[in-house]
CSV table of C-alpha atoms and ligand atoms in Angstrom, one decimal:
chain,number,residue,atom,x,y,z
A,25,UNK,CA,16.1,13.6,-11.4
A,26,UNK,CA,14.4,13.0,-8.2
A,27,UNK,CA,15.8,9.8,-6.9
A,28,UNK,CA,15.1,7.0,-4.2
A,29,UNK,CA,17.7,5.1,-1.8
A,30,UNK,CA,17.4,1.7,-2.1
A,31,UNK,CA,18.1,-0.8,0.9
A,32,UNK,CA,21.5,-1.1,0.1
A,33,UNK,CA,22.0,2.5,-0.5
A,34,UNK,CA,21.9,2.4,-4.4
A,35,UNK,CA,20.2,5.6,-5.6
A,36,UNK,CA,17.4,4.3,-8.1
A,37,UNK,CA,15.4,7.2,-10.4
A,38,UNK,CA,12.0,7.5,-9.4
A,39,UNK,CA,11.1,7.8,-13.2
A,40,UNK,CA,11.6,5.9,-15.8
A,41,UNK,CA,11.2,4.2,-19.4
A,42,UNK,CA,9.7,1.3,-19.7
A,43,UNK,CA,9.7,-0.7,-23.2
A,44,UNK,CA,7.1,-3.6,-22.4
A,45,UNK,CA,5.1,-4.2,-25.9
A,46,UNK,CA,7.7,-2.6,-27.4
A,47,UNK,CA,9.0,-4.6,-30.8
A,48,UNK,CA,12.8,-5.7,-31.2
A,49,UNK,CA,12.3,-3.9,-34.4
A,50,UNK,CA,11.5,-0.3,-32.0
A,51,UNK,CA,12.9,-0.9,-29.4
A,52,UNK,CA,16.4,0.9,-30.1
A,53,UNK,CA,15.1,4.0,-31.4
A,54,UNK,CA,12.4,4.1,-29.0
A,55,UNK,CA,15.5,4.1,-25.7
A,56,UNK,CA,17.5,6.4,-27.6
A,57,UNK,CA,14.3,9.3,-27.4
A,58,UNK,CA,13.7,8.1,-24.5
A,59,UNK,CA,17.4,9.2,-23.2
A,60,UNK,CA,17.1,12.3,-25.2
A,61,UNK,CA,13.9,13.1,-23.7
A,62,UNK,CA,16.2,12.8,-20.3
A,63,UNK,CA,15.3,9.6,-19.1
A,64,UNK,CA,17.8,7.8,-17.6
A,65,UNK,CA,15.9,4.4,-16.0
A,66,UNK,CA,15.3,2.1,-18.8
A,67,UNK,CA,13.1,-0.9,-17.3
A,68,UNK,CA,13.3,-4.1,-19.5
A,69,UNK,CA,12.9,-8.1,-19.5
A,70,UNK,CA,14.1,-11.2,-21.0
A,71,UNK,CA,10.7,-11.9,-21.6
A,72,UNK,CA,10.1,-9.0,-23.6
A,73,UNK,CA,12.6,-9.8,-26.2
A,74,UNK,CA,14.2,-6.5,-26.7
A,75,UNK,CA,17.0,-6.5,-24.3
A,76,UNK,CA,19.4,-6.1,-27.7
A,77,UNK,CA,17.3,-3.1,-28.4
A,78,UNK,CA,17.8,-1.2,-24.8
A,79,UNK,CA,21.6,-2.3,-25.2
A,80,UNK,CA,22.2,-1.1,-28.6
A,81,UNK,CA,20.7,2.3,-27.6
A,82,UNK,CA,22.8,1.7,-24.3
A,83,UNK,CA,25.9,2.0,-26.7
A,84,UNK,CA,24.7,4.4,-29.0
A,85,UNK,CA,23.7,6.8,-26.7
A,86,UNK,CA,26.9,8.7,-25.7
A,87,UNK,CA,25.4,9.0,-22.4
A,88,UNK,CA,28.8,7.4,-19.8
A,89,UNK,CA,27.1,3.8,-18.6
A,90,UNK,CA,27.1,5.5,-14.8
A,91,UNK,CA,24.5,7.2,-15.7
A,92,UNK,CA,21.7,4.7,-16.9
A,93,UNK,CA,20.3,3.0,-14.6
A,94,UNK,CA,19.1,-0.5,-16.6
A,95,UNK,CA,16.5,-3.1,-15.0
A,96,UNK,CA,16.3,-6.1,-16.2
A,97,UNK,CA,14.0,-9.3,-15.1
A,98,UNK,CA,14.2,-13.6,-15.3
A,99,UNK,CA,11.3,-14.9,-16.9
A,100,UNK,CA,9.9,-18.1,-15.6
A,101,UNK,CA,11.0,-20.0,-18.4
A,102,UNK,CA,14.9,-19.3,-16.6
A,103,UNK,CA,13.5,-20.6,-13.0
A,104,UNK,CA,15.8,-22.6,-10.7
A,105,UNK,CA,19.7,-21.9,-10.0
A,106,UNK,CA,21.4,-23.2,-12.9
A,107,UNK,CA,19.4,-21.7,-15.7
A,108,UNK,CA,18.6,-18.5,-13.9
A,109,UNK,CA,22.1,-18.3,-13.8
A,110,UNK,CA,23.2,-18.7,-17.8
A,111,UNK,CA,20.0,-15.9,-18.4
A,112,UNK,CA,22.0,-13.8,-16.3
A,113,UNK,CA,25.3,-14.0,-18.6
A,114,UNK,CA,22.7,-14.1,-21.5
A,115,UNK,CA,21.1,-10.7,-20.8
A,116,UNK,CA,24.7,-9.5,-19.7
A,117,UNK,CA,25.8,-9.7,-23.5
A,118,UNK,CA,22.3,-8.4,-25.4
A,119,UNK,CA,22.1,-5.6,-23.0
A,120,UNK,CA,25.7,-5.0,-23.9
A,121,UNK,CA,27.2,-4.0,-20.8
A,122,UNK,CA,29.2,-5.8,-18.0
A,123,UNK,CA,26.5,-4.8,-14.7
A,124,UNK,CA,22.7,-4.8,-14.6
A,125,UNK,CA,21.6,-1.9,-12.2
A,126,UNK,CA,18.6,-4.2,-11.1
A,127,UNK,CA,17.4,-7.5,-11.9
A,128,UNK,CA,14.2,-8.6,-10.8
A,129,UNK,CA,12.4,-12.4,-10.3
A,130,UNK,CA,9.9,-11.6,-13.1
A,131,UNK,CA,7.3,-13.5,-11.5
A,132,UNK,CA,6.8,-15.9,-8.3
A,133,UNK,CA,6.0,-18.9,-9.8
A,134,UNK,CA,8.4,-22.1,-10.6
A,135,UNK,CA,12.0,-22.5,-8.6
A,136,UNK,CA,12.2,-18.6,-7.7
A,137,UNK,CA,14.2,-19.6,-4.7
A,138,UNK,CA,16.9,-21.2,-6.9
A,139,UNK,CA,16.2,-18.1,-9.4
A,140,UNK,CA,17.2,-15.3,-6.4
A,141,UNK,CA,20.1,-17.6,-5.5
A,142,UNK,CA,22.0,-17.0,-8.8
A,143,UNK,CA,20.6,-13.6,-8.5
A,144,UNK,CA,22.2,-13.4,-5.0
A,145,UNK,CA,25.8,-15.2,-6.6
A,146,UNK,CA,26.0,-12.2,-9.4
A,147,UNK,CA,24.7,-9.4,-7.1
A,148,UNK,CA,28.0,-10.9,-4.7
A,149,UNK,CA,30.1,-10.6,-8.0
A,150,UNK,CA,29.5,-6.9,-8.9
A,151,UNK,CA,27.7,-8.3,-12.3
A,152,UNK,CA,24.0,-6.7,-10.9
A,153,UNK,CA,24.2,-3.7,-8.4
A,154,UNK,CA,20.7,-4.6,-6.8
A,155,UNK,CA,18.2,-7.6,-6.7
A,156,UNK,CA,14.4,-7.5,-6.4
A,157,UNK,CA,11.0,-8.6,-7.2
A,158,UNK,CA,8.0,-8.4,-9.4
A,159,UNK,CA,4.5,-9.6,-9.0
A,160,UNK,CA,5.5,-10.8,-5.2
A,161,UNK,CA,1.8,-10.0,-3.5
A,162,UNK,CA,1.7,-9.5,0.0
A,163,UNK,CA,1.5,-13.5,1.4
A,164,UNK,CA,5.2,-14.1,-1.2
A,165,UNK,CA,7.0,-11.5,-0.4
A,166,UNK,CA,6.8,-11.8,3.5
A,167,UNK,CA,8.0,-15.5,3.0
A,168,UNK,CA,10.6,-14.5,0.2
A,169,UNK,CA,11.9,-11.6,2.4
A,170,UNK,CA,11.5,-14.0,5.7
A,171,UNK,CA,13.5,-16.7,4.1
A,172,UNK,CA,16.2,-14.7,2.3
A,173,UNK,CA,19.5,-13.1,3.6
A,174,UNK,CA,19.7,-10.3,1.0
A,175,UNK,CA,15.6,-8.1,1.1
A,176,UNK,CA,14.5,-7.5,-2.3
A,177,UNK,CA,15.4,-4.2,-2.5
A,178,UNK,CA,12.5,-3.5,-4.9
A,179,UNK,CA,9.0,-5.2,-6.0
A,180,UNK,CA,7.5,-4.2,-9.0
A,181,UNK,CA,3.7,-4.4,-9.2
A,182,UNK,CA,0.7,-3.5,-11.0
A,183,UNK,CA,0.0,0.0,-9.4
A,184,UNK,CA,-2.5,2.8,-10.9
A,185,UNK,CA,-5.5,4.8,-9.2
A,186,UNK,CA,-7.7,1.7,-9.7
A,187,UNK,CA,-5.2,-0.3,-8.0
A,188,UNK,CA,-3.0,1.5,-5.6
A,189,UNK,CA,-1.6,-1.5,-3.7
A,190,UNK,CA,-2.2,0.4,-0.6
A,191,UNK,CA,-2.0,-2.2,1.7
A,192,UNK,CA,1.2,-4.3,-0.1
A,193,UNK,CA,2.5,-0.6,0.2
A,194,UNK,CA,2.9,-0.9,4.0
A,195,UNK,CA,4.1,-4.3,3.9
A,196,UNK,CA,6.8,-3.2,1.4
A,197,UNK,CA,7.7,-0.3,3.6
A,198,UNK,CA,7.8,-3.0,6.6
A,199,UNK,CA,10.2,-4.8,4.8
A,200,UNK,CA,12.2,-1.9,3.1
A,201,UNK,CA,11.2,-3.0,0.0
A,202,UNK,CA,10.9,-0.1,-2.3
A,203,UNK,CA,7.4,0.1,-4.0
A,204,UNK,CA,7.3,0.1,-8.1
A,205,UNK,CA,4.7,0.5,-10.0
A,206,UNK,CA,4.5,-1.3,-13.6
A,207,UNK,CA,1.4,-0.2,-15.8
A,208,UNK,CA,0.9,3.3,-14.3
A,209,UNK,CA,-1.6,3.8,-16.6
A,210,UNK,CA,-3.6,0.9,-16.7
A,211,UNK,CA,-2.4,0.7,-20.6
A,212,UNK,CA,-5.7,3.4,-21.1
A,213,UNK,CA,-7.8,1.0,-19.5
A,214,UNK,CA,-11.3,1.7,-17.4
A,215,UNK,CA,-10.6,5.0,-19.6
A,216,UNK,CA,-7.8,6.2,-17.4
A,217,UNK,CA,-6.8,9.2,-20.3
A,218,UNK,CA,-10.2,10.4,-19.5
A,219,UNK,CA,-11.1,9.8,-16.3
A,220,UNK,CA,-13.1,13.2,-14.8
A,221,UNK,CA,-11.4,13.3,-11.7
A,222,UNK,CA,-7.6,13.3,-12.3
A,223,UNK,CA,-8.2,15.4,-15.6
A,224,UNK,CA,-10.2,18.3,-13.4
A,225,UNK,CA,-7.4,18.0,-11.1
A,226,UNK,CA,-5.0,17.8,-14.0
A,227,UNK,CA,-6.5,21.1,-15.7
A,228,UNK,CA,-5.7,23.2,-12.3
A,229,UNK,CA,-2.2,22.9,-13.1
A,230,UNK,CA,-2.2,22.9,-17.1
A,231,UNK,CA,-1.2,19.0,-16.8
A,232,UNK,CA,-2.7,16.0,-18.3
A,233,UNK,CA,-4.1,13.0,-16.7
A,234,UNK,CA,-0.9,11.1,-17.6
A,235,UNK,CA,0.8,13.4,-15.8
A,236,UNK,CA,-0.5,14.1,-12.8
A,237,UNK,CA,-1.3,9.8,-12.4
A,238,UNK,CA,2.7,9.9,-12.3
A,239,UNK,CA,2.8,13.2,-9.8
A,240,UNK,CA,0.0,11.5,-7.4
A,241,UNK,CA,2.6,8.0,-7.6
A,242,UNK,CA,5.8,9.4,-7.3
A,243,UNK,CA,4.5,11.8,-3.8
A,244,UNK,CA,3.2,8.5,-2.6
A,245,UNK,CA,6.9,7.4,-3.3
A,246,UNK,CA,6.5,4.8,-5.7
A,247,UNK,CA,8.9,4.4,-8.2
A,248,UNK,CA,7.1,4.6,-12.0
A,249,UNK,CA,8.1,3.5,-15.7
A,250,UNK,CA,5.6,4.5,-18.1
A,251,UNK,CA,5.5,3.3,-21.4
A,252,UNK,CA,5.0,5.4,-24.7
A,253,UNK,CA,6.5,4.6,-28.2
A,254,UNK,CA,5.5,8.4,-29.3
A,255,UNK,CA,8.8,11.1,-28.7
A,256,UNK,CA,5.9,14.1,-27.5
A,257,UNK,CA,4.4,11.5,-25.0
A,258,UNK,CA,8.3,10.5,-23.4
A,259,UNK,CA,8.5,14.5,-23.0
A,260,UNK,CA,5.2,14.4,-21.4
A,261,UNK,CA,5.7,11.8,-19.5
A,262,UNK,CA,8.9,13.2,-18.1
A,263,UNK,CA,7.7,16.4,-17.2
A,264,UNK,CA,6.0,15.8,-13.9
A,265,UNK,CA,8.8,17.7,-11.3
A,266,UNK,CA,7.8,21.4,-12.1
A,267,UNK,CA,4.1,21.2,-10.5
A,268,UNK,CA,2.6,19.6,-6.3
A,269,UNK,CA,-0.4,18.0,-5.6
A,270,UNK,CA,-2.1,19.4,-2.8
A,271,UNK,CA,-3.2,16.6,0.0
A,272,UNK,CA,-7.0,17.8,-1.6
A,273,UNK,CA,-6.0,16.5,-5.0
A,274,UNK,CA,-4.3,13.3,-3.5
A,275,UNK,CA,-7.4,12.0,-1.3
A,276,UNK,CA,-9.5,12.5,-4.3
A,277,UNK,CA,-7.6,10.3,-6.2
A,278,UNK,CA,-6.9,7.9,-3.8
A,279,UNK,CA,-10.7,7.7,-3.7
A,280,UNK,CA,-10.5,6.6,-7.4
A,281,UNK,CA,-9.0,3.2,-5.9
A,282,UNK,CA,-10.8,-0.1,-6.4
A,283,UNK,CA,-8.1,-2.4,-5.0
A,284,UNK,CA,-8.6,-4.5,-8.1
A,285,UNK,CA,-6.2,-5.5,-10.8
A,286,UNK,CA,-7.4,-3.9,-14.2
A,287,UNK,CA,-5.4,-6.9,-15.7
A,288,UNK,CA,-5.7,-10.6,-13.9
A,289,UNK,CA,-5.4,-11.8,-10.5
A,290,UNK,CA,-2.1,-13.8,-9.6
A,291,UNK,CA,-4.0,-15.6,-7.5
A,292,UNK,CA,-5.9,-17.6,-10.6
A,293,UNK,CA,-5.0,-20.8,-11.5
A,294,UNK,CA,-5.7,-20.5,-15.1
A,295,UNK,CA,-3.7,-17.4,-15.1
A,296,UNK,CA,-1.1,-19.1,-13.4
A,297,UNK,CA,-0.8,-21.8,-16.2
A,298,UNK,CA,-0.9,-19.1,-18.7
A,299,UNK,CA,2.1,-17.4,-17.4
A,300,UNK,CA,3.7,-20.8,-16.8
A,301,UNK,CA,2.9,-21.7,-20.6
A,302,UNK,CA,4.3,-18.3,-22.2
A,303,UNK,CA,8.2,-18.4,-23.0
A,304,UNK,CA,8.8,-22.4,-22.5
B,413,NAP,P1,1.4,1.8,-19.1
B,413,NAP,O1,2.7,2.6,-19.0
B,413,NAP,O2,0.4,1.9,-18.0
B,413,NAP,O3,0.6,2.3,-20.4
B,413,NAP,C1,1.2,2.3,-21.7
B,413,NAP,C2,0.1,2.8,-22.7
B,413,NAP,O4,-0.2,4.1,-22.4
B,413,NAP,C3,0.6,2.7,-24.1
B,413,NAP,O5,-0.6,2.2,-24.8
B,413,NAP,C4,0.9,4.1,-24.5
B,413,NAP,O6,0.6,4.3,-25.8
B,413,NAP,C5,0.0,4.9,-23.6
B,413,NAP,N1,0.5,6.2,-23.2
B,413,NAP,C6,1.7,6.4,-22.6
B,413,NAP,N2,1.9,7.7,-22.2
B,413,NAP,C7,0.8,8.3,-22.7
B,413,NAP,C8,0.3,9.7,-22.6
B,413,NAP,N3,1.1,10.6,-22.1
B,413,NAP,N4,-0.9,10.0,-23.2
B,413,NAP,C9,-1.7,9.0,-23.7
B,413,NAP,N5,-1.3,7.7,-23.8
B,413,NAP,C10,-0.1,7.4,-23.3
B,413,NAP,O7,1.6,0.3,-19.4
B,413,NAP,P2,2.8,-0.8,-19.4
B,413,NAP,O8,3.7,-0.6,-20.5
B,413,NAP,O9,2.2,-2.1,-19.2
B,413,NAP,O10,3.6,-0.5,-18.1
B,413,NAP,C11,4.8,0.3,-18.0
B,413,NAP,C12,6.0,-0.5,-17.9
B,413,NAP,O11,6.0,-1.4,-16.7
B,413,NAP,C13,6.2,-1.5,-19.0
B,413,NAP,O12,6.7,-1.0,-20.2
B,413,NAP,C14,7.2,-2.5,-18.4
B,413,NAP,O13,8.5,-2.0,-18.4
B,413,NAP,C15,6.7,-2.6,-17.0
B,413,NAP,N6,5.7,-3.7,-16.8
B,413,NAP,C16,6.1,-4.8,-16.0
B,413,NAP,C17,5.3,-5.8,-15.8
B,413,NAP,C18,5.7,-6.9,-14.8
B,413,NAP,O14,5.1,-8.0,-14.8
B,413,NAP,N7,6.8,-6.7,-14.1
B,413,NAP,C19,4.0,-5.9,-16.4
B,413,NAP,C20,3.7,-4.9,-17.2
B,413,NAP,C21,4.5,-3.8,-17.4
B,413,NAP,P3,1.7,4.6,-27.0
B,413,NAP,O15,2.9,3.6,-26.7
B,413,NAP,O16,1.0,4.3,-28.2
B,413,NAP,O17,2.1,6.0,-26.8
């Protein structure tokens, strides 16, 4: 597996499984075929209530701990020192394992200073090998990176070919913050499994759209985590290191961008107060 080095050296997989959406009920069986598929980056949250799920596949799995690589995140609902601190120990024991590869500040909203300083304590104590962001547009993450000793060694945001994030890419780069993309595909929106560009690319080759959306990210090193509850879709998902895109096939998709979340902005108020609302 292809990998990229972190700012403080950790090796991270450029592809991984993501289990957003995914139920509690799933969520085991879904990491375990994801694992057999060959995936070994398994990108969760607290907020996604399945943490149990990823750790009893963690245990289940045979595969030795050293080789997962396990993200966590710390909803906003866990903001400020002290509580961002007992999540910590919280997702420690349903992930069932004594490190978290990477944690993540879920979102920038509420105490996310106090949140990254009990990130900052466990990263210190060997329980959580890296710490980073999510959601952290451009203005946030130059203060957060400005005003912190240990740079977020990744940001995870919204990142498809309708929105490429190609100018929070150079800032990340600026900063040695490694790009990630969550919701490569847009979850199928603005018809991204159909889209007549990538698919004419993606016929050249004998790949799908799916794959070669993960093939254009991961050349434009940005780490990805698709998300697929189906065992055939894990496999094609995972199968994206056997074929290039020319620099051809890569401008024409870059073309496809509209610099425009498919989602929300995190710039709206009301969207603001309906993150702030969800998990209190
Ligand atoms: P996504 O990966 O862009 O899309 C998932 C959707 O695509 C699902 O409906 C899935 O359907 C479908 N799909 C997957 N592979 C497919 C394929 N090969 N062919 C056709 N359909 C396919 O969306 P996402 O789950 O929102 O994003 C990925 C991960 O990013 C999440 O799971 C999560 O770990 C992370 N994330 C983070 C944040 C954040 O705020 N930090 C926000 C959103 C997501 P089926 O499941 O039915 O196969």
């Amino acid at each position: 597996m292809k990998t990229v080095k972190l700012n403080n050296g950790i090796e991270m997989p450029i592809l991984g499984y993501g289990v957003y959406q995914v139920t509690p009920e799933e969520c085991e069986r879904c990491v375990l075929d994801a694992i057999s598929a060959g995936y070994r980056s398994i990108d969760t949250a607290q907020a996604y209530n399945n943490e149990e799920g990823v750790g009893n596949a963690i245990e289940k799995s045979g595969v030795p701990r050293s080789e997962l690589f396990i993200t966590t995140k710390v909803w906003i609902s866990n903001a400020g020192y002290a509580k961002a601190k007992d999540s910590i120990e919280e997702s420690l024991k349903k992930l069932k394992t004594d490190y978290i590869d990477l944690l993540l500040i879920h979102q920038p909203f509420s105490d996310y200073y106090g949140t990254y300083r009990a990130m900052t304590e466990a990263y210190k104590a060997g329980k959580v090998k890296s710490i980073g962001v999510s959601n952290f547009y451009p203005d946030r993450l130059v203060d957060f990176c400005e005003f912190n000793d240990v740079i977020p060694a990744v940001n995870q945001v919204e990142t498809h070919p309708f929105q490429q994030q190609k100018e929070a890419h150079k800032i990340m780069e600026k900063y040695g913050v490694q790009h990630e993309s969550w919701g490569p595909f847009a979850e199928g929106r603005k018809d991204m499994f159909t889209n007549p560009v990538i698919k004419t690319i993606g016929d050249k080759y004998g790949k799908t759209v799916a794959q070669v959306i993960l093939r254009f990210l991961i050349q434009n090193n940005v780490v990805v985590i698709p998300k697929t509850t189906h065992k055939e879709r894990m496999i094609e998902n995972f199968d994206v290191f056997n074929f290039e895109l020319t620099d051809t096939d890569i401008n024409a998709i870059a073309a496809l961008d509209e610099s425009e979340s498919a989602f929300f902005s995190h710039y709206d108020p009301k969207i603001v107060e309906m993150l702030a609302g969800y998990g209190k």
